Short mmCIF file of C-alpha atoms in Angstrom, two decimals:
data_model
loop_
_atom_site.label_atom_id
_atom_site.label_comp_id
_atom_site.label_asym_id
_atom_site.label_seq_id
_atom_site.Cartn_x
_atom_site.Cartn_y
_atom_site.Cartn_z
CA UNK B 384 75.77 -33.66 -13.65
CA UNK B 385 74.34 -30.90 -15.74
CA UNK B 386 76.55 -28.03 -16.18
CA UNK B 387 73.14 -25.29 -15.48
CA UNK B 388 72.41 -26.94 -12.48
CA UNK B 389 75.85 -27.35 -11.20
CA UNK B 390 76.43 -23.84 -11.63
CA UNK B 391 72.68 -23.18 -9.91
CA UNK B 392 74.12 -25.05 -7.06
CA UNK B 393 77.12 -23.45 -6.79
CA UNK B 394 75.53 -20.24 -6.13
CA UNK B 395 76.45 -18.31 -3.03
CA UNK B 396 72.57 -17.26 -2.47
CA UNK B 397 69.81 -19.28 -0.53
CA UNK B 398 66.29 -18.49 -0.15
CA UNK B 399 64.17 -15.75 0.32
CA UNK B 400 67.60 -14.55 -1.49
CA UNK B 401 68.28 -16.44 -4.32
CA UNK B 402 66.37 -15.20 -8.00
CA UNK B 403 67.29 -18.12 -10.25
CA UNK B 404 64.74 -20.84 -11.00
CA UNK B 405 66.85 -22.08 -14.49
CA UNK B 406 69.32 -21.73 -16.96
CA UNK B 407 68.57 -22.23 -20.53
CA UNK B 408 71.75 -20.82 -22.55
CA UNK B 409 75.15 -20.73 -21.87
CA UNK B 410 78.20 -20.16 -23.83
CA UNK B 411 81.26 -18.49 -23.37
CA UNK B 412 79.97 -15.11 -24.74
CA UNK B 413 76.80 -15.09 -22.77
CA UNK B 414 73.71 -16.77 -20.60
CA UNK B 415 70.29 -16.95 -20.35
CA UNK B 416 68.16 -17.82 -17.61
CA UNK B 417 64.88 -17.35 -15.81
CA UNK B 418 62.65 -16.35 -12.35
CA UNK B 419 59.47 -16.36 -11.21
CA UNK B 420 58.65 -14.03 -8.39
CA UNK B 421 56.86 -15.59 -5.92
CA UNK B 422 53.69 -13.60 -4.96
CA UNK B 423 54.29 -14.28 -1.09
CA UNK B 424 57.57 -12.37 -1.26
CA UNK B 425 59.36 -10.57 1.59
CA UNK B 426 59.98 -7.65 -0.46
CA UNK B 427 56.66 -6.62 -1.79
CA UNK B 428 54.65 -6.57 1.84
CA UNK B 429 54.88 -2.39 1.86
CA UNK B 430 56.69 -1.79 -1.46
CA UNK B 431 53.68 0.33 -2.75
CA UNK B 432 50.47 -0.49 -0.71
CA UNK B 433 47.99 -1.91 -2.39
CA UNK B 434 49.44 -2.54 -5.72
CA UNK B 435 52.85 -3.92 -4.64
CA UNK B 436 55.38 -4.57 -7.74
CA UNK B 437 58.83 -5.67 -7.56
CA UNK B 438 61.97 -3.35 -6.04
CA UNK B 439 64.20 -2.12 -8.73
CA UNK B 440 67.18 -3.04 -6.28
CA UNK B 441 65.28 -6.94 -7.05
CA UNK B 442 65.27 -6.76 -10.43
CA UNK B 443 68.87 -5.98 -10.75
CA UNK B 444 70.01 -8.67 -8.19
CA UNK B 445 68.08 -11.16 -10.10
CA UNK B 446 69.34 -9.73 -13.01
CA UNK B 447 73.12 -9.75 -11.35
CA UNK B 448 72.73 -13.57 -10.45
CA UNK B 449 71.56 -15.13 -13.69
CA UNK B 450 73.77 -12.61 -16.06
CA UNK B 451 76.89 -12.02 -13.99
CA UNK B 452 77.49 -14.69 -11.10
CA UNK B 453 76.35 -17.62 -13.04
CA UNK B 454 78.14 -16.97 -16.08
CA UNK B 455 81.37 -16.13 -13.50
CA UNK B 456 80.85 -19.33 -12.71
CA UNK B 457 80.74 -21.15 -15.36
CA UNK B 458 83.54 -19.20 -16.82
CA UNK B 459 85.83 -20.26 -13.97
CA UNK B 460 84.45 -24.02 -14.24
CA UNK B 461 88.04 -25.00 -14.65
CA UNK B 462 88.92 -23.88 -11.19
CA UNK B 463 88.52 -25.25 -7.58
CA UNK B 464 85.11 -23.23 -6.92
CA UNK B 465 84.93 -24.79 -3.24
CA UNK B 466 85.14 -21.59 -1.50
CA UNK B 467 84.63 -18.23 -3.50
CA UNK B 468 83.47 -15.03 -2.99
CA UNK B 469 81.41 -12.73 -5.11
CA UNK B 470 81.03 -9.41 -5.22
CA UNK B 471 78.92 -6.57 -7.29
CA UNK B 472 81.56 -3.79 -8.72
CA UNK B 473 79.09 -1.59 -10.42
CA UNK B 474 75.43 -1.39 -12.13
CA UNK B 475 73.79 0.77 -14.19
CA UNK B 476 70.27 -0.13 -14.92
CA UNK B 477 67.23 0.97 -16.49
CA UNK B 478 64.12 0.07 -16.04
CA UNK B 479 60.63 0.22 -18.58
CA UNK B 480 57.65 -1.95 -17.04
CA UNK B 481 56.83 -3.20 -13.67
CA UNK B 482 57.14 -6.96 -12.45
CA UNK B 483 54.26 -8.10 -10.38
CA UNK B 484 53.99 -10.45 -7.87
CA UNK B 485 53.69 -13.93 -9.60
CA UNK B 486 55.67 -12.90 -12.57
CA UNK B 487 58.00 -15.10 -14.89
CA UNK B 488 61.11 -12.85 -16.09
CA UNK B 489 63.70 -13.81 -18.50
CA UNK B 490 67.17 -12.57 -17.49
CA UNK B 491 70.02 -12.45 -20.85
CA UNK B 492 73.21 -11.78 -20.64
CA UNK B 493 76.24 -10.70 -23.12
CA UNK B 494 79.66 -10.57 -21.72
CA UNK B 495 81.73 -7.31 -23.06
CA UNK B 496 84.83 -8.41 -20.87
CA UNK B 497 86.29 -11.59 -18.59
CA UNK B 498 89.52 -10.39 -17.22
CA UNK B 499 91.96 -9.96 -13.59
CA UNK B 500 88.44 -12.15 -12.36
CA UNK B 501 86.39 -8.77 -13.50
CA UNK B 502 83.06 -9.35 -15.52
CA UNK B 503 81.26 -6.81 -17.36
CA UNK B 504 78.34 -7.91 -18.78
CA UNK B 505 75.07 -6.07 -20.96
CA UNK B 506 72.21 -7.30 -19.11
CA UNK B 507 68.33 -7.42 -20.25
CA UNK B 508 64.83 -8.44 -18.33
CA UNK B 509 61.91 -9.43 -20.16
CA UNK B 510 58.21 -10.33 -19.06
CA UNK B 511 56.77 -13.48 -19.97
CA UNK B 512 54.96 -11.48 -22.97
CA UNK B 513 58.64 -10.73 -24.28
CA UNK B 514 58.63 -7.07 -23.14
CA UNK B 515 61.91 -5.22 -22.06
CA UNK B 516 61.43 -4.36 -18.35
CA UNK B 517 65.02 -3.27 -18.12
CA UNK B 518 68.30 -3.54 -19.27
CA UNK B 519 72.16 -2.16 -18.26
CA UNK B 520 75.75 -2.91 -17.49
CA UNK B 521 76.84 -5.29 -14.60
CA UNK B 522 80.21 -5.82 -13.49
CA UNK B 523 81.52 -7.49 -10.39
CA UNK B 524 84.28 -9.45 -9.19
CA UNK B 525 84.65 -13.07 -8.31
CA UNK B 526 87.10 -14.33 -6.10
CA UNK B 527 88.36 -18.10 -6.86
CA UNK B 528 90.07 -19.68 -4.08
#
């Protein structure tokens, strides 16, 4: 099977929670990957009435699964991944433009450090028109079993 969809499968998430359509890069040193918010989301029914745009709490969980889980993941591919747990140690996270309802985003990831099952990771967001709409640090911890 294909290594990005393996590792899409292997996600802890389900919907309405789960922000990762696909993965197009991944190395050792980093992943790429991508989401398209669906316009009938949960989240935006009273997130600004009128003129709803995406949560900033979202947009760094989106950015958290494609640019910290996944690449967890696929750095521990070596290991029995049939039970593990996940969980967000810290984020710091700017953020530049708004994301719609409908919108495609592009999630990229560089890993600063792997180590004790800690990953710290520079994360950026662009829009489908290759704008920043946010960037930061995000760390967390996975737990192999």
């Amino acid at each position: 099977m294909n290594i990005k969809k393996k590792i899409i499968e292997l996600l802890p998430y389900s919907e309405p929670f789960l922000f990762v359509d696909e993965l197009e890069e991944v190395t050792e040193n980093g992943i790429s990957g991508t989401y398209t918010f669906k316009k009938d989301a949960y989240f935006y029914r009273g997130h600004f009435k009128d003129n709803p745009v995406t949560p900033g709490v979202i947009l760094t969980e989106c950015m958290a699964q494609i640019g910290v889980v996944c690449l967890g993941i696929f750095l521990l591919k070596d290991r029995d991944l049939g039970n593990f747990g996940v969980a967000l140690s810290n984020a710091t996270v700017d953020y530049y433009l708004p994301v719609l309802p409908g919108e495609k985003v592009k999630v990229v990831s560089e890993k600063e450090y792997f180590r004790f099952n800690k990953l710290k990771c520079k994360v950026q967001m662009f829009n489908a028109e290759e704008k920043l709409v946010c960037r930061g640090e995000i760390s967390g911890m996975i737990k192999a079993e």
